[in-house]
Coordinates of C-alpha atoms in Angstrom, one line a residue:
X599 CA -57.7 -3.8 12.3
X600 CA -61.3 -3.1 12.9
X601 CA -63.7 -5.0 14.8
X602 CA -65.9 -5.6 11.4
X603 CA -63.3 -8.4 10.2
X604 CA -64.3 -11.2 12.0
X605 CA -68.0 -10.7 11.1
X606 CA -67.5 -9.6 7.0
X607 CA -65.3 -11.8 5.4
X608 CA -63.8 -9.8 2.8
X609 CA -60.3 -10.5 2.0
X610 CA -58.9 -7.5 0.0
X611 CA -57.2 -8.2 -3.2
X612 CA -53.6 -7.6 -4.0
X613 CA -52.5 -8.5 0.0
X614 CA -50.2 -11.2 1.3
X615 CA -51.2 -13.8 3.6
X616 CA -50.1 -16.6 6.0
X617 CA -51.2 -19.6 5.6
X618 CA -52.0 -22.2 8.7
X619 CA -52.4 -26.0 8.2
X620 CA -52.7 -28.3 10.9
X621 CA -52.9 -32.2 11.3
X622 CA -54.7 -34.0 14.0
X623 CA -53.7 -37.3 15.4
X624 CA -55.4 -40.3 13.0
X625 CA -55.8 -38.1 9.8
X626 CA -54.3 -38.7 6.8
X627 CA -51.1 -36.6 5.8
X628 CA -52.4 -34.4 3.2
X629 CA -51.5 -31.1 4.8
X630 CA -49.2 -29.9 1.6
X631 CA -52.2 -30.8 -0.8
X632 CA -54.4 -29.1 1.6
X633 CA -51.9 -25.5 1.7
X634 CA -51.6 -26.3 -2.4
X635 CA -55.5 -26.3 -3.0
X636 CA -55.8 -23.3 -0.2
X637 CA -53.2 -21.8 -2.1
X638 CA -55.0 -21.8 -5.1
X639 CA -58.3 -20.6 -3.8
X640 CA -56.5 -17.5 -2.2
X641 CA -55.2 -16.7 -6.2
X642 CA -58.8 -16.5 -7.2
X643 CA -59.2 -13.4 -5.1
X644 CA -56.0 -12.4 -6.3
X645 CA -54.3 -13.1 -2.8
X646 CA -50.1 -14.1 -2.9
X647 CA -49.2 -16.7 -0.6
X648 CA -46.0 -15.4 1.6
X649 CA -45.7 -17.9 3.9
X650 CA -47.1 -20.8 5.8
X651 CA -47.0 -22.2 9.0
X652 CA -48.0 -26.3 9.9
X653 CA -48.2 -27.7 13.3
X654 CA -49.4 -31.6 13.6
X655 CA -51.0 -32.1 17.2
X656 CA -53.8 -34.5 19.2
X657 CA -56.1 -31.9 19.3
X658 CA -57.9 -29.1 19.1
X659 CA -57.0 -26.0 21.5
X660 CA -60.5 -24.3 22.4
X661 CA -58.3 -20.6 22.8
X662 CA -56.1 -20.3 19.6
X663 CA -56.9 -24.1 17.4
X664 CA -53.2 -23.9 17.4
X665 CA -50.9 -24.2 20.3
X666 CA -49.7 -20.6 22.0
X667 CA -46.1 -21.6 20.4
X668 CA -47.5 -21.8 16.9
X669 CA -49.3 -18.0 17.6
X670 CA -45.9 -17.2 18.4
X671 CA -44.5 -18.2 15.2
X672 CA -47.5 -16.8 13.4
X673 CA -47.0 -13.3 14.5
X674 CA -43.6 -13.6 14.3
X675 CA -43.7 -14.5 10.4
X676 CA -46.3 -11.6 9.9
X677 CA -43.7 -9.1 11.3
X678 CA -40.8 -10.6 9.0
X679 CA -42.8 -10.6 6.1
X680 CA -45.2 -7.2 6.4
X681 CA -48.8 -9.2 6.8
X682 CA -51.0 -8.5 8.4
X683 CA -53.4 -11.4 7.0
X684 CA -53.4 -14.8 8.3
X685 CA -55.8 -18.2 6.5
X686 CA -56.6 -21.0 8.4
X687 CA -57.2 -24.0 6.4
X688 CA -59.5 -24.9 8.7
X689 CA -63.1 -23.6 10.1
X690 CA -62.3 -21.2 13.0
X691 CA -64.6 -20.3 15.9
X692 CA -65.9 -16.8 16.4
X693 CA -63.5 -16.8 19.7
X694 CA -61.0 -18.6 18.0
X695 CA -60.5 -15.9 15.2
X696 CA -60.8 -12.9 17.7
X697 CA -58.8 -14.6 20.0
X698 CA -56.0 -15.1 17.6
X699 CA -56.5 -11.5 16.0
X700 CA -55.5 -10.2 19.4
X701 CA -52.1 -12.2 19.5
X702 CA -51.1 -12.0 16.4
X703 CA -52.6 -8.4 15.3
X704 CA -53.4 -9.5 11.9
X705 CA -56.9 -9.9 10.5
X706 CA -57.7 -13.8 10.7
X707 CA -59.7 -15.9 8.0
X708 CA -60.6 -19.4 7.6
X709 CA -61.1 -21.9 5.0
X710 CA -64.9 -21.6 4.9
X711 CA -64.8 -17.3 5.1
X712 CA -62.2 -17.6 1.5
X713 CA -64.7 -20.1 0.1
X714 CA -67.6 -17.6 0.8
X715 CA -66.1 -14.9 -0.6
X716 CA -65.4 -16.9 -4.4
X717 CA -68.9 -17.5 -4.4
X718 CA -70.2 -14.1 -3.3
X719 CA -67.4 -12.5 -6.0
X720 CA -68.6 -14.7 -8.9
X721 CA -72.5 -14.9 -7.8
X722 CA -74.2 -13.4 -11.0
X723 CA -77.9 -14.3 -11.3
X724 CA -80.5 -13.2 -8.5
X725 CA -80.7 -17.1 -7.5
X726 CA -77.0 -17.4 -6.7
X727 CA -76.7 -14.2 -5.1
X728 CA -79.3 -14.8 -3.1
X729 CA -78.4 -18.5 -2.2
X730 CA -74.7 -17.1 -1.4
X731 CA -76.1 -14.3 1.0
X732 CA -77.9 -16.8 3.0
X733 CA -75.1 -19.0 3.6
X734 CA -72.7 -15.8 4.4
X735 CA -75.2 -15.1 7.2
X736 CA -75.6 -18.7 9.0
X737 CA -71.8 -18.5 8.5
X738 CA -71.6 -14.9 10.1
X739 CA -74.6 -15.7 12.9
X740 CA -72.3 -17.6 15.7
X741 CA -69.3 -15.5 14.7
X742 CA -70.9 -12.2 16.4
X743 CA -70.7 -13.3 19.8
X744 CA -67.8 -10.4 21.1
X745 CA -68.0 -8.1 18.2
X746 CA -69.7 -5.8 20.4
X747 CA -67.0 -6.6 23.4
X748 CA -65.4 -3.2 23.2
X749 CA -68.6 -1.4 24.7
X750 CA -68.4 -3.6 27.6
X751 CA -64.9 -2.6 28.1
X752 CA -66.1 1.2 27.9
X753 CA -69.3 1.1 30.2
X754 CA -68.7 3.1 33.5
X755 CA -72.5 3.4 34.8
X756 CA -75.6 1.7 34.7
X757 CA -76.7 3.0 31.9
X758 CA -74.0 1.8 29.3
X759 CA -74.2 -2.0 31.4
X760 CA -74.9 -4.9 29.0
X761 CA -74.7 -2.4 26.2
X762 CA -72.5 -5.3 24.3
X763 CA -75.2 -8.4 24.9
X764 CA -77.8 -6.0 23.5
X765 CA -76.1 -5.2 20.3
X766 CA -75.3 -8.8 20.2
X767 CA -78.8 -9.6 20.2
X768 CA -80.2 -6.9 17.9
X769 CA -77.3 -8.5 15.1
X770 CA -78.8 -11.5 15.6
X771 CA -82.4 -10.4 15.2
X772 CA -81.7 -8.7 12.2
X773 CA -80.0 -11.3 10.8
X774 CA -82.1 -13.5 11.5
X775 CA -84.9 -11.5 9.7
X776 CA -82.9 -10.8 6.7
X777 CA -82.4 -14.7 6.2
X778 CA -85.9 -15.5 6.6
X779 CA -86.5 -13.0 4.3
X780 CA -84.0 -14.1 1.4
X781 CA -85.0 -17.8 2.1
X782 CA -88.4 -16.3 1.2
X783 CA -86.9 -14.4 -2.0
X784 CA -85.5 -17.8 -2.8
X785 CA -88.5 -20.0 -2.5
X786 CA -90.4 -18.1 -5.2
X787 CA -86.9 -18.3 -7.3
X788 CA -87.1 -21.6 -7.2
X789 CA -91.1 -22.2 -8.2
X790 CA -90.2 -20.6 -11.5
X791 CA -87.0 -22.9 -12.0
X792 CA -88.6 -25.6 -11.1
X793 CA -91.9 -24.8 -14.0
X794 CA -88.9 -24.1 -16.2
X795 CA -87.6 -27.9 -15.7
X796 CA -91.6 -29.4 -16.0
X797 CA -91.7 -27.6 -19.5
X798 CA -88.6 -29.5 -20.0
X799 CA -89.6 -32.7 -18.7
X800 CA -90.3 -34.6 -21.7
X801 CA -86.4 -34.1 -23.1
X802 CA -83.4 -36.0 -22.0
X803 CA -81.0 -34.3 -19.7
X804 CA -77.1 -34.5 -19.1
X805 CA -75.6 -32.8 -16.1
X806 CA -71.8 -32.0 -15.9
X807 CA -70.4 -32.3 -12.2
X808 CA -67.1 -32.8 -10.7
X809 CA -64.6 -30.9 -8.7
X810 CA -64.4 -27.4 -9.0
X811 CA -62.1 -26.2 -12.2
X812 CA -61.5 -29.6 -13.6
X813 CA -63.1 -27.8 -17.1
X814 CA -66.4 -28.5 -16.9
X815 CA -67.3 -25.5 -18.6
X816 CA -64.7 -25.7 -21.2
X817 CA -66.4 -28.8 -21.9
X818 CA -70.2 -27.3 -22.1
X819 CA -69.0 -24.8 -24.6
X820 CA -66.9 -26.8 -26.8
X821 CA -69.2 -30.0 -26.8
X822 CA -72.6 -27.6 -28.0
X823 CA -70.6 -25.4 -29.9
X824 CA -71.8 -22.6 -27.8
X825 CA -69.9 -19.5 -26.6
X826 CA -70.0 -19.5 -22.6
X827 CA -67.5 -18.2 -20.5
X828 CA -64.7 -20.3 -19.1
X829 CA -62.3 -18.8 -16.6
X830 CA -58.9 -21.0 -14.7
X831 CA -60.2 -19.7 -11.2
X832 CA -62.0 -22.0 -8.7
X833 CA -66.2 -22.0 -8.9
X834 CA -65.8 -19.8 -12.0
X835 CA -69.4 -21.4 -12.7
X836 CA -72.4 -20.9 -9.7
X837 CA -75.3 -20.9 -11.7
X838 CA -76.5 -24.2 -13.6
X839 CA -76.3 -23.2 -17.4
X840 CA -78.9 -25.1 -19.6
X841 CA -77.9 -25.7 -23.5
X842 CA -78.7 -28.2 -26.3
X843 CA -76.5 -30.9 -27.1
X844 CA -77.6 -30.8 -30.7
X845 CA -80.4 -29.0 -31.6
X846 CA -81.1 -32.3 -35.0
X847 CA -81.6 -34.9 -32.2
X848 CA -85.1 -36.6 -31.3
X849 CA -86.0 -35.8 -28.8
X850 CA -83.7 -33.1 -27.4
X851 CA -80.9 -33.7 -25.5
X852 CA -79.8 -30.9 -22.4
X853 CA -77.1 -30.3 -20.9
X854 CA -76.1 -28.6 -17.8
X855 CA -73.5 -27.5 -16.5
X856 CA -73.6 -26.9 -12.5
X857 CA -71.3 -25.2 -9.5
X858 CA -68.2 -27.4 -9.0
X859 CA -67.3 -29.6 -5.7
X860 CA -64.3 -29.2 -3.2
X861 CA -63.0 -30.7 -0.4
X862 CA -64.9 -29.3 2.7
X863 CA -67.4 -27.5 0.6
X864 CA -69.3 -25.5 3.5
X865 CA -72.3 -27.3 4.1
X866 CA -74.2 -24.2 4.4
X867 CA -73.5 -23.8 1.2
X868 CA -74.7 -27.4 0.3
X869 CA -77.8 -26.8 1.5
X870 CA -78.0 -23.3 0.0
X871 CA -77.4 -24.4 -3.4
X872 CA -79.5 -27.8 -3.4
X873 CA -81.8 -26.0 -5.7
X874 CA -79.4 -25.4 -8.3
X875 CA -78.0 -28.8 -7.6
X876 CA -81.8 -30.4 -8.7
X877 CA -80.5 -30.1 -12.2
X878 CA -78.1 -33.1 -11.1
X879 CA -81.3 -34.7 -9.5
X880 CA -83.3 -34.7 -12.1
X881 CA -80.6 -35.1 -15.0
X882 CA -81.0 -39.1 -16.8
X883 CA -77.0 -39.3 -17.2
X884 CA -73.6 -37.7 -15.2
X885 CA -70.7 -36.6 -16.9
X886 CA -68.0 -36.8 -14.1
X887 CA -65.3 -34.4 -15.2
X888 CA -62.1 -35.0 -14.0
X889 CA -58.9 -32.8 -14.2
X890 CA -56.8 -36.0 -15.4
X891 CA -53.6 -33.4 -15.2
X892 CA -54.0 -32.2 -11.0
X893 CA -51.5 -34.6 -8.9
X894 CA -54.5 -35.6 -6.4
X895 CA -57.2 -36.1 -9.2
X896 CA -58.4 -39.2 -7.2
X897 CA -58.8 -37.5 -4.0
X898 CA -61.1 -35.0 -6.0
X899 CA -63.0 -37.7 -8.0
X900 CA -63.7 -38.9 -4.5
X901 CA -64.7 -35.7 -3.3
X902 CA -67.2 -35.4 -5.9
X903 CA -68.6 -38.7 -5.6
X904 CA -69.4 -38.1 -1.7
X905 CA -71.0 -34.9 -2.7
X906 CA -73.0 -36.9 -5.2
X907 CA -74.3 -39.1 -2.6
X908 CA -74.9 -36.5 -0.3
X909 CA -77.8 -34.8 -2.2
X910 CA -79.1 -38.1 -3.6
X911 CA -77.7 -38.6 -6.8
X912 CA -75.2 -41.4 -6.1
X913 CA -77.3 -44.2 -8.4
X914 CA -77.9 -42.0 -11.7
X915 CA -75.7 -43.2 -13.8
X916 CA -72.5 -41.9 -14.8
X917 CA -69.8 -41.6 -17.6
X918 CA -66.0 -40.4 -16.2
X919 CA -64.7 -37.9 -18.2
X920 CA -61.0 -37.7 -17.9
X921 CA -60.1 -34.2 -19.2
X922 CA -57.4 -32.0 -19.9
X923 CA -55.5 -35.0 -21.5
X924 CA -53.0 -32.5 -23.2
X925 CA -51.5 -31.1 -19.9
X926 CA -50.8 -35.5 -18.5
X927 CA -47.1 -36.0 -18.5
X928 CA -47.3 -40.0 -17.8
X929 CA -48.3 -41.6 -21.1
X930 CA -49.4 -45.0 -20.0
X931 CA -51.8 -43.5 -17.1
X932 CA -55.1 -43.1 -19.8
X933 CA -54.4 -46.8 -20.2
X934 CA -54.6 -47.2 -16.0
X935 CA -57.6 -45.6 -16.0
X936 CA -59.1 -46.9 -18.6
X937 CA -58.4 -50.4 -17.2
X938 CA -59.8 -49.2 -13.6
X939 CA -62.9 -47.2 -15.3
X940 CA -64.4 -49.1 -17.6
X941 CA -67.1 -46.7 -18.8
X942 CA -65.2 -43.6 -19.4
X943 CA -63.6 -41.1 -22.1
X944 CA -60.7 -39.4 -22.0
X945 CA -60.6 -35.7 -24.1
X946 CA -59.0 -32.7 -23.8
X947 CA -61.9 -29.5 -24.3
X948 CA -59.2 -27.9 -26.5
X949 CA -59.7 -30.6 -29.1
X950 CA -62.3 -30.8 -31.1
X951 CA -62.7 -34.0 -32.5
X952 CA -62.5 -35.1 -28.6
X953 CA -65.7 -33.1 -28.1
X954 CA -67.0 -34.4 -31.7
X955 CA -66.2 -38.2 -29.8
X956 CA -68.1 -37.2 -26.7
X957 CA -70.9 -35.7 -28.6
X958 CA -71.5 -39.0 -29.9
X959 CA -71.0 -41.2 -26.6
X960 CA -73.9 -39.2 -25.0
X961 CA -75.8 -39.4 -28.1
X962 CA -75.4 -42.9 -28.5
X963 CA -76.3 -44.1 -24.6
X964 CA -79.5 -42.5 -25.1
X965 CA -80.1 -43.9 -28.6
X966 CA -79.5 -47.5 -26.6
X967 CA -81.7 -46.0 -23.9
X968 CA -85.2 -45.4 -25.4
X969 CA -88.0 -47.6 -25.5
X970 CA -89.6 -48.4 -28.8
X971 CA -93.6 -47.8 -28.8
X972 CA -96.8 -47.4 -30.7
X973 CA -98.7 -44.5 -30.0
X974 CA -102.2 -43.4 -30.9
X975 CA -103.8 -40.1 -31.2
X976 CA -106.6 -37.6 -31.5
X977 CA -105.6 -36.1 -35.2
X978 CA -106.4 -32.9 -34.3
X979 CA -105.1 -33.0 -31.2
X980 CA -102.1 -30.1 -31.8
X981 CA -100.6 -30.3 -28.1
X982 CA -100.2 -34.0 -28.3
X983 CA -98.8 -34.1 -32.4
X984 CA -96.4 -31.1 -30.5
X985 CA -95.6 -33.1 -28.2
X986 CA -94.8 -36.7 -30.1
X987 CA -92.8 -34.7 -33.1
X988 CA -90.7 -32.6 -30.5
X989 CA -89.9 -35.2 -27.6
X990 CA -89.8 -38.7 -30.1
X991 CA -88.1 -40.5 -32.7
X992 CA -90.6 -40.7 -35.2
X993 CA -90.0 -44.2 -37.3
X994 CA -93.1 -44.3 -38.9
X995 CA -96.3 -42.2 -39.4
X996 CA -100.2 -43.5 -40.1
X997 CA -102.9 -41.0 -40.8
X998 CA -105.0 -43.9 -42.3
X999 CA -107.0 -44.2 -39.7
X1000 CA -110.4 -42.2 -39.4
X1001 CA -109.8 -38.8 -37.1
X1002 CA -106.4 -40.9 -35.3
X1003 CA -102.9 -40.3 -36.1
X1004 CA -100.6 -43.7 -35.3
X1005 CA -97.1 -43.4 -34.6
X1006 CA -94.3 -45.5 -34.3
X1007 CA -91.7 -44.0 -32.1
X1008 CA -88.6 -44.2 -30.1
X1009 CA -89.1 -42.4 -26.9
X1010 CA -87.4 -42.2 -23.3
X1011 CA -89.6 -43.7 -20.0
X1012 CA -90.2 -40.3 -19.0
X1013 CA -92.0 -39.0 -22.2
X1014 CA -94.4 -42.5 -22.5
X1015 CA -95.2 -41.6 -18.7
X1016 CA -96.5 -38.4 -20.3
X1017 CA -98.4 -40.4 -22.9
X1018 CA -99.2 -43.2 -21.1
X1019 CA -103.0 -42.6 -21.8
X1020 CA -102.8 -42.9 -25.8
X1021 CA -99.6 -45.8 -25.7
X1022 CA -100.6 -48.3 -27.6
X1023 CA -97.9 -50.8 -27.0
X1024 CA -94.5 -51.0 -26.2
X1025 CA -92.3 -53.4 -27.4
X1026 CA -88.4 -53.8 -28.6
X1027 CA -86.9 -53.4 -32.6
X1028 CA -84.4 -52.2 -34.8
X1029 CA -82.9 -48.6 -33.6
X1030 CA -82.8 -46.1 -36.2
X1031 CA -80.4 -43.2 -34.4
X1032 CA -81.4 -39.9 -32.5
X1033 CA -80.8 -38.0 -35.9
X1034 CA -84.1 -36.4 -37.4

């Protein structure tokens, strides 16, 4: 075991671990759904799942988080099994983890380490990459303190004394540096998406959230016809994704798919990914998408909505997607849920007239949602006829009018903001569809 492991969380595929849960007095029992979803986050880096250990207690120990009986047990297991890698489902302290690699003498992770290690394994673009190396460090930072303990055991003359503070110290600068650095690298990142989402602000935008795997993805390709990768692994998807719903409607209609929730989602990773969470922001409806099939879907769907409310998008409004109706055993709990969830759909991304269904919900909310007006224009203005033709339902067109072009259009708030200068008025009538 090398000193390294408590500092670079890198659990190596193709190993065996141990898993530790532990309940505290006035929690909720939930520690098998906790070791189940643990469990599954270990498969996506291809880690088995040899054993686990549980231990319900008051409170924390500030030595071990466990109780010296449980470390016991732990190393114990590790022998009987050939491990030498033990997961906390829990966040460990730097002395914590070394304290309990020195008991046990197995390499020692924690929940928020395995989570860090998805995201840095499935980080593709330059943003996420970037956004996943900056939480890795502010996760590292407090961690380093006795990495460099060793030295101090070695030192036998004033000139190796408080060799392991100093090396402490230079980590620290260095890190330190490096994030200020990549927070730098991230803020330019972010200028450009956020010109890429002004050119787009004139077109209506749907954003897919919910827990992580419940198939939003699945959902994005089938529903736009598009070809994007779907994986069954946890935060298969770190990047938001932009496509068309369907490219006929007036004006456009986007959606995006974004990085899925989980219980305890580091919040240095929250805060490193807000950017690519402004596409939930600044999206005009949700599509909450719910793995209908997972025994603790509600626990998740709650999960997601505290996340929601975290960043600031807990009043956008919002359409439940139940998916993956083809794996639900119980027939009569659509009808539950339905009953419960008024506004809501219940599909299965493997059928396609359940996409073709959901196609046409999102098409007609906004069809319900745009605000008919008369607008008046400059005929040879080209950037504004752009504008009108791309972004607006065009009912009716009248060139009559010397060197003005009059339109009558069905339009969404944010587009007559736009035009606010050449709005004529605005007033209600009959709804022709989003179809050109």
């Amino acid at each position: 075991m090398t000193r390294e492991s408590s500092n670079h969380p890198r659990p190596a595929e193709g190993r065996t671990a141990i898993i530790v849960g532990v309940m505290l007095a006035g929690e909720d029992d939930t520690l098998a759904e906790d070791l189940s979803e643990l469990t599954q986050l270990l498969a996506t880096l291809k880690i088995q799942v040899g054993g686990r250990v549980v231990q319900k207690r008051q409170k924390v120990t500030p030595r071990y988080f466990v109780g010296e009986g449980k470390v016991d047990e732990i190393k114990l297991l590790a022998e009987q099994l050939g491990s030498n890698l033990v997961i906390f489902d829990r966040t460990l302290s730097g002395p914590q983890v070394r304290n309990l690699e020195e008991s046990t003498g197995c390499e020692v992770q924690d929940r928020t380490g395995v989570i860090l290690e998805i995201f840095a394994r499935h980080a593709r673009t330059t943003q996420a990459k970037t956004q996943v190396e900056i939480a890795r460090l502010e996760y590292m930072m407090p961690r380093m303190t006795g990495a460099w303990s060793h030295l101090e055991r070695q030192r036998g003359g004033g000139v190796q004394r408080g060799m392991g503070e100093k090396q402490i110290e230079v980590d620290r600068r260095l890190a330190r540096e490096r994030m200020s650095r990549l927070r730098r690298q991230l803020e330019g990142i972010q200028k450009d998406r956020q010109n890429q989402r002004k050119a787009r602000l004139s077109e209506l935008k749907v954003a897919l959230v919910g827990y992580t795997n419940s198939g939003k993805t699945s959902i994005m390709s089938a529903v736009t016809r598009a070809t994007v990768q779907a994986e069954d692994v946890l935060f298969a998807t770190l990047d938001a994704s932009v496509r068309t719903l369907d490219p006929s409607t007036r004006p456009k209609i986007l959606l995006s798919d974004t990085v899925g929730f989980i219980r305890n989602l580091p919040h240095a990773l929250v805060e490193s990914f807000k950017s690519t969470l402004d596409e939930v922001l600044e999206a005009d409806l949700l599509l909450h998408v719910v793995d209908a099939s997972h025994p603790n879907f509600r626990a998740q769907m709650q999960t997601t909505a505290d996340v929601l409310r975290e960043i600031g998008a807990g009043d956008i409004p919002v359409l439940m997607v139940f998916n993956k109706l083809d794996r639900v055993a119980d027939p009569v709990l659509p009808k539950i849920l339905k009953a419960a969830y008024k506004n809501s759909e219940f599909v299965s991304a493997l059928k396609d007239e359940d996409m073709v269904r959901l196609r046409r919900y999102i098409i007609k909310y906004f069809e319900e949602n745009l605000v008919r007006a008369t607008i008046e224009v400059p005929a040879d203005d080209q950037a504004l006829l752009s504008l009108i033709y791309k972004s607006c339902l065009i009912l009716e067109t009248d060139f009559s009018i010397q060197d003005r072009a009059r339109f009558e259009v069905r339009a969404s708030p944010a587009v007559l903001a736009k035009l606010h200068a050449h709005v004529v008025s605005v007033a209600e009538g009959p709804f022709q569809g989003l179809k050109a």
